[in-house]
CSV table of C-alpha atoms in Angstrom, one decimal:
chain,number,residue,atom,x,y,z
A,97,MET,CA,0.1,0.1,0.0
A,98,THR,CA,1.1,3.5,-0.6
A,99,THR,CA,1.9,6.4,1.8
A,100,GLY,CA,1.7,10.1,1.5
A,101,ARG,CA,-1.0,12.6,0.5
A,102,ILE,CA,-2.6,13.3,-2.6
A,103,ALA,CA,-0.1,15.2,-4.6
A,104,GLY,CA,-0.5,18.0,-7.1
A,105,ALA,CA,-0.5,21.8,-7.3
A,106,ARG,CA,-3.0,23.6,-5.3
A,107,ARG,CA,-6.2,24.6,-7.3
A,108,PRO,CA,-8.5,27.5,-6.3
A,109,ALA,CA,-11.4,26.3,-4.0
A,110,TRP,CA,-13.9,27.9,-6.3
A,111,ALA,CA,-12.7,25.8,-9.3
A,112,TRP,CA,-13.5,22.7,-7.3
A,113,ALA,CA,-16.8,24.2,-6.1
A,114,LEU,CA,-17.7,24.7,-9.7
A,115,ALA,CA,-16.7,21.2,-10.6
A,116,LEU,CA,-19.0,19.8,-7.8
A,117,VAL,CA,-21.9,21.9,-9.4
A,118,ALA,CA,-21.1,20.5,-12.7
A,119,VAL,CA,-21.2,17.0,-11.2
A,120,ALA,CA,-24.5,17.7,-9.7
A,121,ALA,CA,-25.9,18.9,-13.0
A,122,ALA,CA,-24.7,15.9,-14.8
A,123,ALA,CA,-26.2,13.6,-12.2
A,124,SER,CA,-29.7,15.6,-12.2
A,125,PRO,CA,-31.4,13.9,-15.2
A,126,LEU,CA,-30.5,10.4,-14.0
A,127,ILE,CA,-31.7,11.3,-10.4
A,128,ALA,CA,-34.9,13.0,-11.8
A,129,TYR,CA,-35.7,10.0,-14.0
A,130,TRP,CA,-35.4,7.5,-11.2
A,131,LEU,CA,-36.9,9.4,-8.3
A,132,THR,CA,-40.1,10.2,-10.3
A,133,ASN,CA,-40.8,6.6,-11.6
A,134,PRO,CA,-43.7,4.8,-9.9
A,135,ASP,CA,-43.2,4.6,-6.0
A,136,ASP,CA,-43.3,0.8,-5.9
A,137,GLN,CA,-40.5,0.6,-8.5
A,138,ARG,CA,-38.3,3.3,-6.9
A,139,LEU,CA,-35.0,2.6,-5.1
A,140,VAL,CA,-36.1,-0.9,-4.3
A,141,ASP,CA,-32.9,-2.0,-2.7
A,142,LEU,CA,-32.9,0.9,-0.3
A,143,ASP,CA,-36.4,-0.2,0.7
A,144,VAL,CA,-34.9,-3.5,1.6
A,145,TYR,CA,-32.1,-1.8,3.8
A,146,ARG,CA,-34.9,0.3,5.4
A,147,THR,CA,-37.0,-2.8,6.0
A,148,GLY,CA,-34.1,-4.5,7.8
A,149,GLY,CA,-33.8,-1.5,10.3
A,150,TRP,CA,-37.5,-1.2,10.5
A,151,ALA,CA,-37.8,-4.8,11.6
A,152,LEU,CA,-35.3,-4.1,14.4
A,153,LEU,CA,-37.2,-1.1,15.5
A,154,ARG,CA,-40.3,-3.1,15.7
A,155,GLY,CA,-38.7,-6.2,17.4
A,156,LEU,CA,-39.7,-8.4,14.3
A,157,PRO,CA,-37.4,-11.2,12.8
A,158,VAL,CA,-35.3,-9.5,10.3
A,159,TYR,CA,-35.1,-12.4,7.8
A,160,ASP,CA,-38.9,-13.0,7.9
A,161,VAL,CA,-39.8,-9.5,7.0
A,162,ILE,CA,-40.2,-8.6,3.2
A,163,THR,CA,-40.8,-5.3,1.4
A,164,PRO,CA,-44.3,-4.2,0.3
A,165,ALA,CA,-46.0,-5.6,-2.9
A,166,PRO,CA,-45.2,-5.9,-5.6
A,167,GLN,CA,-41.4,-6.3,-4.9
A,168,LEU,CA,-41.8,-8.6,-1.8
A,169,LEU,CA,-38.1,-8.6,-1.3
A,170,PRO,CA,-36.3,-10.1,1.8
A,171,PHE,CA,-33.4,-8.6,3.7
A,172,THR,CA,-30.4,-10.5,2.5
A,173,TYR,CA,-27.5,-8.9,4.3
A,174,PRO,CA,-25.6,-9.8,7.6
A,175,PRO,CA,-27.4,-8.7,10.8
A,176,VAL,CA,-24.8,-5.8,11.5
A,177,ALA,CA,-26.2,-4.3,8.2
A,178,ALA,CA,-29.7,-4.3,9.6
A,179,MET,CA,-28.3,-2.4,12.7
A,180,LEU,CA,-26.6,0.2,10.4
A,181,ALA,CA,-29.7,0.7,8.6
A,182,VAL,CA,-31.8,1.7,11.5
A,183,PRO,CA,-31.1,5.5,10.9
A,184,LEU,CA,-32.6,5.0,7.3
A,185,ALA,CA,-35.6,3.4,8.8
A,186,ALA,CA,-36.1,6.3,11.1
A,187,MET,CA,-36.4,8.7,8.2
A,188,SER,CA,-39.4,9.2,6.2
A,189,TRP,CA,-39.4,7.4,2.8
A,190,PRO,CA,-39.1,10.6,0.7
A,191,VAL,CA,-36.2,12.0,2.9
A,192,ALA,CA,-34.4,8.5,2.8
A,193,GLN,CA,-34.6,8.6,-0.9
A,194,TRP,CA,-33.0,12.0,-1.3
A,195,VAL,CA,-30.3,11.4,1.5
A,196,TRP,CA,-29.3,8.1,-0.2
A,197,THR,CA,-29.3,9.4,-3.6
A,198,ILE,CA,-27.2,12.5,-2.9
A,199,ALA,CA,-24.6,10.3,-0.9
A,200,ILE,CA,-24.3,8.0,-4.0
A,201,VAL,CA,-23.3,11.0,-6.0
A,202,ALA,CA,-21.0,12.2,-3.3
A,203,VAL,CA,-19.3,8.8,-2.8
A,204,LEU,CA,-18.9,8.4,-6.6
A,205,ALA,CA,-17.0,11.8,-6.6
A,206,VAL,CA,-14.8,10.6,-3.7
A,207,THR,CA,-14.2,7.4,-5.6
A,208,VAL,CA,-13.3,9.2,-8.8
A,209,ARG,CA,-11.0,11.6,-7.1
A,210,HIS,CA,-8.9,8.8,-5.6
A,211,ALA,CA,-9.2,6.3,-8.5
A,212,PHE,CA,-8.1,8.9,-11.1
A,213,ARG,CA,-5.6,10.5,-8.8
A,214,ALA,CA,-2.5,9.8,-11.1
A,215,CYS,CA,-4.4,11.3,-14.1
A,216,LEU,CA,-5.9,14.3,-12.2
A,217,ASP,CA,-2.6,15.3,-10.4
A,218,GLY,CA,-0.6,15.1,-13.7
A,219,VAL,CA,-2.6,18.0,-15.5
A,220,ARG,CA,-1.4,21.4,-15.5
A,221,GLY,CA,-3.3,24.6,-14.9
A,222,ALA,CA,-5.4,25.8,-12.1
A,223,LEU,CA,-8.7,24.8,-13.8
A,224,ALA,CA,-7.5,21.8,-15.7
A,225,ALA,CA,-7.9,19.2,-12.8
A,226,PRO,CA,-11.3,20.3,-11.5
A,227,ALA,CA,-12.7,20.4,-15.2
A,228,LEU,CA,-11.3,16.9,-15.8
A,229,PHE,CA,-12.6,15.8,-12.4
A,230,ALA,CA,-16.2,16.9,-13.4
A,231,VAL,CA,-16.0,15.2,-16.9
A,232,LEU,CA,-14.7,12.0,-15.3
A,233,CYS,CA,-17.6,12.0,-12.7
A,234,ALA,CA,-20.0,12.6,-15.3
A,235,ALA,CA,-18.7,10.0,-17.6
A,236,CYS,CA,-18.7,7.4,-14.7
A,237,MET,CA,-22.1,8.4,-13.5
A,238,TYR,CA,-23.5,7.1,-16.7
A,239,LEU,CA,-21.9,3.6,-16.9
A,240,MET,CA,-24.7,1.1,-16.6
A,241,PRO,CA,-23.4,-0.4,-13.2
A,242,ILE,CA,-23.4,3.2,-11.7
A,243,ARG,CA,-26.8,4.1,-13.3
A,244,ASP,CA,-28.1,1.1,-11.6
A,245,GLN,CA,-26.6,2.3,-8.1
A,246,VAL,CA,-29.1,5.2,-8.5
A,247,ARG,CA,-32.0,3.1,-9.9
A,248,PHE,CA,-32.1,0.6,-7.2
A,249,GLY,CA,-30.6,2.7,-4.3
A,250,GLN,CA,-27.8,0.3,-4.0
A,251,VAL,CA,-25.0,0.1,-1.3
A,252,ASP,CA,-22.2,-1.3,-3.6
A,253,LEU,CA,-20.5,2.1,-4.3
A,254,PHE,CA,-20.3,2.8,-0.7
A,255,LEU,CA,-18.6,-0.6,0.0
A,256,LEU,CA,-16.3,0.0,-3.0
A,257,SER,CA,-15.2,3.4,-1.7
A,258,LEU,CA,-14.4,1.9,1.6
A,259,CYS,CA,-12.1,-0.7,0.1
A,260,LEU,CA,-10.6,1.7,-2.3
A,261,LEU,CA,-9.8,4.3,0.3
A,262,ASP,CA,-8.4,1.8,2.6
A,263,CYS,CA,-5.9,0.6,-0.1
A,264,VAL,CA,-4.8,3.8,-1.8
A,265,VAL,CA,-5.1,6.7,0.7
A,266,ARG,CA,-1.6,7.5,1.5
A,267,ARG,CA,-1.7,8.6,5.0
A,268,PRO,CA,-5.0,7.5,6.6
A,269,TRP,CA,-6.3,8.6,9.8
A,270,TRP,CA,-8.0,5.4,10.6
A,271,PRO,CA,-6.2,2.1,11.2
A,272,ARG,CA,-5.6,0.7,7.8
A,273,GLY,CA,-7.6,-2.6,7.1
A,274,MET,CA,-10.5,-1.2,9.3
A,275,LEU,CA,-12.7,0.0,6.3
A,276,ILE,CA,-12.1,-3.3,4.5
A,277,GLY,CA,-13.3,-5.1,7.6
A,278,LEU,CA,-16.4,-2.9,7.9
A,279,ALA,CA,-17.3,-3.5,4.3
A,280,THR,CA,-16.8,-7.3,4.7
A,281,ALA,CA,-19.0,-7.3,7.6
A,282,VAL,CA,-21.8,-5.5,5.8
A,283,LYS,CA,-21.9,-7.5,2.5
A,284,LEU,CA,-19.3,-10.4,2.7
A,285,THR,CA,-18.2,-10.2,-0.9
A,286,PRO,CA,-15.6,-7.4,-0.1
A,287,GLY,CA,-14.0,-10.3,1.8
A,288,VAL,CA,-11.9,-10.7,-1.5
A,289,PHE,CA,-9.9,-8.0,-0.1
A,290,LEU,CA,-9.0,-10.1,3.0
A,291,VAL,CA,-7.5,-12.5,0.4
A,292,TYR,CA,-5.7,-9.6,-1.4
A,293,LEU,CA,-4.1,-8.4,1.9
A,294,ALA,CA,-3.1,-12.1,2.9
A,295,VAL,CA,-1.4,-12.8,-0.5
A,296,THR,CA,0.6,-9.3,-0.5
A,297,ALA,CA,1.2,-9.4,3.3
A,298,PHE,CA,3.0,-12.7,3.0
A,299,ALA,CA,4.6,-12.3,-0.5
A,300,PRO,CA,8.2,-13.8,-0.7
A,301,ARG,CA,10.8,-11.2,-0.4
A,302,ASP,CA,13.5,-13.1,-2.5
A,303,ALA,CA,11.5,-13.3,-5.7
A,304,ASP,CA,11.1,-10.8,-8.5
A,305,PRO,CA,7.4,-9.8,-8.8
A,306,GLY,CA,7.4,-10.4,-12.5
A,307,ARG,CA,9.8,-13.0,-13.9
A,308,SER,CA,11.8,-15.6,-11.6
A,309,GLY,CA,15.4,-15.9,-12.4
A,310,THR,CA,15.8,-12.5,-13.7
A,311,ALA,CA,17.5,-9.8,-11.7
A,312,PRO,CA,15.2,-6.7,-11.8
A,313,SER,CA,16.4,-3.2,-12.1
A,314,GLY,CA,15.3,0.4,-12.5
A,315,PRO,CA,11.9,1.7,-11.3
A,316,ARG,CA,10.4,-1.9,-11.4
A,317,GLN,CA,13.1,-2.9,-8.9
A,318,ARG,CA,12.5,0.2,-6.7
A,319,HIS,CA,8.8,-0.3,-6.7
A,320,GLY,CA,9.3,-4.0,-5.8
A,321,ASP,CA,11.6,-2.9,-3.0
A,322,ILE,CA,9.2,-0.4,-1.5
A,323,ALA,CA,6.3,-2.8,-1.7
A,324,GLN,CA,8.3,-5.5,-0.1
A,325,ARG,CA,9.4,-3.4,2.7
A,326,GLY,CA,5.7,-2.6,3.2
A,327,ASP,CA,4.9,-6.2,3.9
A,328,ALA,CA,4.7,-5.6,7.6
A,329,ALA,CA,2.2,-2.8,7.0
A,330,GLN,CA,0.2,-5.2,4.9
A,331,ARG,CA,0.1,-7.8,7.7
A,332,ARG,CA,-1.1,-5.1,10.1
A,333,ALA,CA,-3.8,-4.1,7.7
A,334,LEU,CA,-4.9,-7.8,7.3
A,335,PHE,CA,-5.1,-8.2,11.0
A,336,MET,CA,-7.1,-5.0,11.6
A,337,ALA,CA,-9.3,-6.1,8.7
A,338,VAL,CA,-10.0,-9.5,10.1
A,339,PHE,CA,-10.4,-8.1,13.7
A,340,THR,CA,-13.0,-5.4,12.5
A,341,ALA,CA,-14.9,-7.9,10.4
A,342,ALA,CA,-15.0,-10.4,13.3
A,343,VAL,CA,-16.2,-7.9,15.9
A,344,LEU,CA,-18.8,-6.6,13.7
A,345,THR,CA,-19.9,-10.1,12.9
A,346,LEU,CA,-20.0,-11.3,16.5
A,347,LEU,CA,-21.5,-8.2,17.9
A,348,PRO,CA,-25.1,-9.0,16.6
A,349,PHE,CA,-24.9,-12.4,18.5
A,350,LEU,CA,-24.9,-10.3,21.6
A,351,VAL,CA,-27.6,-7.7,20.9
A,352,ILE,CA,-29.9,-9.4,18.3
A,353,THR,CA,-28.9,-13.1,18.8
A,354,ASP,CA,-32.1,-14.7,17.0
A,355,ASP,CA,-31.5,-12.6,13.9
A,356,ALA,CA,-27.7,-13.5,13.8
A,357,ARG,CA,-28.5,-17.2,14.1
A,358,ASP,CA,-31.1,-17.0,11.4
A,359,PHE,CA,-28.8,-15.3,9.1
A,360,TRP,CA,-25.6,-17.4,9.6
A,361,PHE,CA,-27.4,-20.8,9.8
A,362,GLY,CA,-30.2,-20.2,7.5
A,363,ALA,CA,-30.7,-17.2,5.2
A,364,LEU,CA,-27.0,-17.2,4.2
A,365,LEU,CA,-27.3,-20.6,2.8
A,366,ASP,CA,-30.4,-19.9,0.5
A,367,SER,CA,-29.1,-18.2,-2.6
A,368,GLU,CA,-32.5,-18.0,-4.1
A,369,ARG,CA,-33.4,-15.2,-1.4
A,370,LEU,CA,-31.1,-13.0,-3.7
A,371,GLY,CA,-33.4,-13.4,-6.6
A,372,ALA,CA,-33.5,-15.6,-9.8
A,373,ASN,CA,-29.7,-16.7,-10.0
A,374,ALA,CA,-29.9,-17.5,-13.7
A,375,ALA,CA,-31.5,-14.1,-14.6
A,376,THR,CA,-29.6,-11.9,-17.0
A,377,THR,CA,-28.5,-9.4,-14.3
A,378,ASN,CA,-26.4,-12.1,-12.8
A,379,GLN,CA,-23.0,-11.7,-14.6
A,380,SER,CA,-20.9,-13.9,-12.2
A,381,LEU,CA,-19.1,-17.0,-13.4
A,382,ARG,CA,-21.9,-18.9,-11.7
A,383,GLY,CA,-24.6,-16.9,-13.4
A,384,MET,CA,-23.2,-17.4,-16.9
A,385,LEU,CA,-23.1,-21.1,-16.3
A,386,LEU,CA,-26.6,-21.3,-15.0
A,387,ARG,CA,-27.8,-19.9,-18.2
A,388,LEU,CA,-26.4,-22.9,-20.0
A,389,TYR,CA,-28.9,-25.0,-18.2
A,390,LEU,CA,-26.6,-27.9,-17.7
A,391,PRO,CA,-27.1,-30.7,-14.9
A,392,ASP,CA,-26.7,-29.1,-11.5
A,393,THR,CA,-23.7,-31.4,-10.7
A,394,LEU,CA,-22.0,-30.5,-13.8
A,395,THR,CA,-22.7,-26.9,-13.3
A,396,SER,CA,-21.3,-26.8,-9.9
A,397,ALA,CA,-18.2,-28.7,-10.9
A,398,VAL,CA,-17.3,-26.4,-13.7
A,399,TRP,CA,-18.0,-23.3,-11.6
A,400,LEU,CA,-15.7,-24.6,-8.9
A,401,ALA,CA,-13.0,-25.3,-11.4
A,402,ALA,CA,-13.5,-21.8,-13.1
A,403,VAL,CA,-13.5,-20.2,-9.6
A,404,ALA,CA,-10.2,-21.8,-8.8
A,405,ALA,CA,-8.6,-20.9,-12.1
A,406,VAL,CA,-9.9,-17.2,-12.3
A,407,GLY,CA,-9.2,-16.7,-8.6
A,408,TRP,CA,-5.5,-18.0,-8.9
A,409,TYR,CA,-4.8,-15.9,-11.8
A,410,GLY,CA,-6.5,-12.7,-10.5
A,411,PHE,CA,-5.0,-12.6,-7.0
A,412,ARG,CA,-1.7,-13.6,-8.4
A,413,GLN,CA,-1.7,-10.7,-10.8
A,414,ALA,CA,-3.0,-8.4,-8.1
A,415,ARG,CA,-0.1,-9.5,-5.9
A,416,ARG,CA,2.3,-8.8,-8.9
A,417,ALA,CA,0.8,-5.3,-9.4
A,418,HIS,CA,1.2,-4.6,-5.6
A,419,LEU,CA,4.8,-5.5,-5.8
A,420,ASP,CA,5.3,-3.4,-8.9
A,421,GLY,CA,3.9,-0.4,-6.9
A,422,ASP,CA,0.6,-0.2,-8.9
A,423,ALA,CA,-2.0,-0.3,-6.3
A,424,MET,CA,-4.7,0.9,-8.4
A,425,THR,CA,-4.4,-2.1,-10.7
A,426,ALA,CA,-4.2,-4.4,-7.8
A,427,VAL,CA,-7.4,-3.0,-6.3
A,428,ALA,CA,-9.1,-3.2,-9.7
A,429,LEU,CA,-8.3,-6.9,-10.2
A,430,THR,CA,-9.4,-7.6,-6.7
A,431,GLY,CA,-12.7,-5.9,-7.2
A,432,LEU,CA,-13.2,-8.1,-10.4
A,433,MET,CA,-12.7,-11.1,-8.4
A,434,ALA,CA,-15.7,-9.9,-6.1
A,435,VAL,CA,-17.7,-9.9,-9.3
A,436,LEU,CA,-16.6,-13.1,-10.9
A,437,LEU,CA,-16.1,-15.4,-7.9
A,438,SER,CA,-19.4,-14.5,-6.1
A,439,PRO,CA,-22.3,-16.9,-6.6
A,440,VAL,CA,-24.4,-14.0,-7.5
A,441,ALA,CA,-23.1,-10.7,-9.0
A,442,TRP,CA,-25.8,-8.3,-10.4
A,443,ILE,CA,-25.0,-5.7,-12.9
A,444,HIS,CA,-24.7,-3.0,-10.3
A,445,HIS,CA,-22.0,-5.0,-8.5
A,446,ILE,CA,-19.7,-4.2,-11.4
A,447,ALA,CA,-19.4,-0.8,-10.0
A,448,TRP,CA,-15.7,-1.7,-10.0
A,449,ILE,CA,-15.4,-0.8,-13.6
A,450,VAL,CA,-14.8,2.8,-12.4
A,451,VAL,CA,-11.6,1.6,-10.7
A,452,VAL,CA,-10.7,-0.5,-13.8
A,453,ILE,CA,-11.0,2.3,-16.1
A,454,ALA,CA,-8.8,4.4,-13.9
A,455,ALA,CA,-6.2,1.8,-13.7
A,456,VAL,CA,-6.1,1.4,-17.4
A,457,ALA,CA,-6.0,5.0,-18.0
A,458,GLY,CA,-3.2,5.6,-15.5
A,459,SER,CA,-1.5,8.9,-15.7
A,460,GLY,CA,-3.2,9.7,-18.9
A,461,ARG,CA,0.0,10.1,-20.8
A,462,ASP,CA,-0.2,7.1,-22.9
A,463,PRO,CA,-2.7,7.5,-25.8
A,464,VAL,CA,-3.1,3.8,-26.4
A,465,ARG,CA,-4.1,3.2,-22.7
A,466,LEU,CA,-6.6,6.2,-22.9
A,467,LEU,CA,-8.1,4.6,-26.1
A,468,VAL,CA,-8.4,1.3,-24.4
A,469,ALA,CA,-10.0,2.9,-21.3
A,470,ALA,CA,-12.5,4.8,-23.5
A,471,GLY,CA,-13.3,1.6,-25.1
A,472,VAL,CA,-13.9,0.0,-21.9
A,473,TRP,CA,-16.1,2.8,-20.7
A,474,LEU,CA,-18.3,2.7,-23.7
A,475,TYR,CA,-18.7,-1.1,-23.6
A,476,TYR,CA,-20.1,-0.8,-20.0
A,477,VAL,CA,-22.3,2.3,-20.8
A,478,LEU,CA,-24.3,0.3,-23.3
A,479,PRO,CA,-27.0,-2.2,-22.1
A,480,ILE,CA,-25.3,-5.0,-24.1
A,481,PRO,CA,-26.6,-8.0,-22.0
A,482,TRP,CA,-30.2,-6.9,-22.7
A,483,TRP,CA,-29.4,-6.9,-26.4
A,484,GLY,CA,-28.7,-10.6,-26.0
A,485,VAL,CA,-32.1,-11.1,-24.4
A,486,SER,CA,-33.6,-9.4,-27.5
A,487,ILE,CA,-31.6,-11.6,-29.9
A,488,LYS,CA,-32.8,-14.7,-28.0
A,489,ALA,CA,-36.5,-13.5,-28.3
A,490,LEU,CA,-36.1,-13.3,-32.1
A,491,GLU,CA,-35.9,-17.1,-32.0
A,492,ILE,CA,-33.7,-17.3,-35.1
A,493,PRO,CA,-32.3,-20.8,-35.5
A,494,ILE,CA,-28.6,-21.1,-34.2
A,495,LEU,CA,-28.2,-17.2,-34.1
A,496,SER,CA,-30.7,-16.6,-31.3
A,497,PRO,CA,-29.5,-19.5,-28.9
A,498,VAL,CA,-25.8,-19.1,-29.5
A,499,ALA,CA,-25.2,-15.5,-30.2
A,500,GLY,CA,-27.9,-14.4,-28.0
A,501,LYS,CA,-26.5,-16.2,-25.0
A,502,VAL,CA,-23.0,-14.8,-25.6
A,503,VAL,CA,-24.3,-11.3,-25.8
A,504,GLN,CA,-26.5,-11.9,-22.7
A,505,ASN,CA,-23.2,-12.7,-20.8
A,506,ALA,CA,-21.4,-9.7,-22.2
A,507,PHE,CA,-20.6,-8.0,-18.9
A,508,GLY,CA,-19.4,-11.1,-17.1
A,509,LEU,CA,-17.3,-12.1,-20.2
A,510,GLY,CA,-16.0,-8.6,-20.4
A,511,ALA,CA,-14.9,-8.8,-16.8
A,512,ILE,CA,-12.9,-11.9,-17.6
A,513,GLY,CA,-11.3,-10.1,-20.4
A,514,LEU,CA,-10.5,-7.1,-18.1
A,515,VAL,CA,-8.8,-9.4,-15.6
A,516,TRP,CA,-6.4,-10.4,-18.5
A,517,LEU,CA,-6.1,-6.9,-19.7
A,518,LEU,CA,-5.0,-5.6,-16.3
A,519,GLY,CA,-2.9,-8.7,-15.3
A,520,SER,CA,-1.1,-9.3,-18.7
A,521,TRP,CA,-1.6,-6.6,-21.2
A,522,LEU,CA,-1.2,-3.6,-18.9
A,523,PRO,CA,2.2,-4.6,-17.5
A,524,ARG,CA,3.6,-5.4,-21.0
A,525,ARG,CA,2.3,-2.1,-22.3
A,526,ARG,CA,4.0,-0.1,-19.3
A,527,ALA,CA,7.2,-2.0,-19.9
A,528,ALA,CA,7.0,-1.2,-23.6
A,529,VAL,CA,6.4,2.6,-23.1
A,530,THR,CA,9.3,2.7,-20.5
A,531,THR,CA,11.7,1.0,-22.9
A,532,ALA,CA,10.6,3.3,-25.8
A,533,ALA,CA,11.2,6.2,-23.5
A,534,ALA,CA,14.7,4.9,-22.4
A,535,VAL,CA,16.1,4.4,-25.8
A,536,PRO,CA,16.3,8.0,-26.9
A,537,ALA,CA,17.8,8.9,-23.5
A,538,ALA,CA,20.4,6.3,-23.8
A,539,LYS,CA,21.4,7.5,-27.4
A,540,ALA,CA,21.5,11.1,-26.0
């Protein structure tokens, strides 16, 4: 993990204020659209959170209560999440909608500021960075996974921000690892960052992060040395994350014992509480396999093998990125593991695409990386999986069942491709650019 503060020349406060106004203006059409649709279709996941908090306030079993018709959705999160949702339940429904939606936009702005730090701090001029920040926030706001955050009133962006800040803020005022522990206790899937901390905390110190048997040199060696000297800090972060998650997991057993028992020994084991696992919106490895409608035993076997293969490659490349000093790529790869390895990953769970685009763009000085980042952005702006549903509905022999299914899985297949892009293509691209820049200097 890195240390220090966000670098860069000071920009006038009024420029950043104008940038925030521009961000709010860009988000306004999206907010107006989703906050004016029929009430029973509005921010349905926020209603789930409030229902969990409401059940606690009324002394009702959290995992037996469902939201009003027509949604009829159960509370699916760990019991500590219901405890944290009590303030939402205490608000009126209109106030909760506005508070939560404004918070989503604010958290996106924080996420963009830290994810694109290398790019923002590299631009010159008093107005350039605030203007670029506003453009990036607006662009990220209209990514389909982010649009769905507003549509459903989802919590994913908050959890993403906790994990991102814990990994990249250079001098945090909190014990590093605490935010990852909090996020893991609230929704379990951020637990992939416990794996990330483990594989980086105990990385071997006598091996080159890239190729074995080759003596590294230059910036790569310096980054590796810095990262390896930071292993003790990674271990402290891991212990803090595990401690925080454990405390917040055990706490409900003391204060809402029945609900804690109901979740850990009942609701957690019922994946159908999350919704139709084979639906288009489930873009995890398991979701894509379920849509093949193979025998259950075969589906489970293939899924476990795929999880092992993708997990091994993804965490290995995240560790390599960490040792290379590229924390943003490491975080992006780990976030993609949360999407792909989870049994259920709805489209809004792919909010990690913001960090992926930032990692690909880097400092913004390589036009090839910028072009690739723009392509990734466009791919996840378009509702491509739903095009697959439309193709299947045409019932054209061969085309509909084959091409339709591939297109239906577009975001999940894209996530697999992004793991390769970040883990293999990006390091080679950085090395090529560094080599190309070094040749003229050597001749001079």
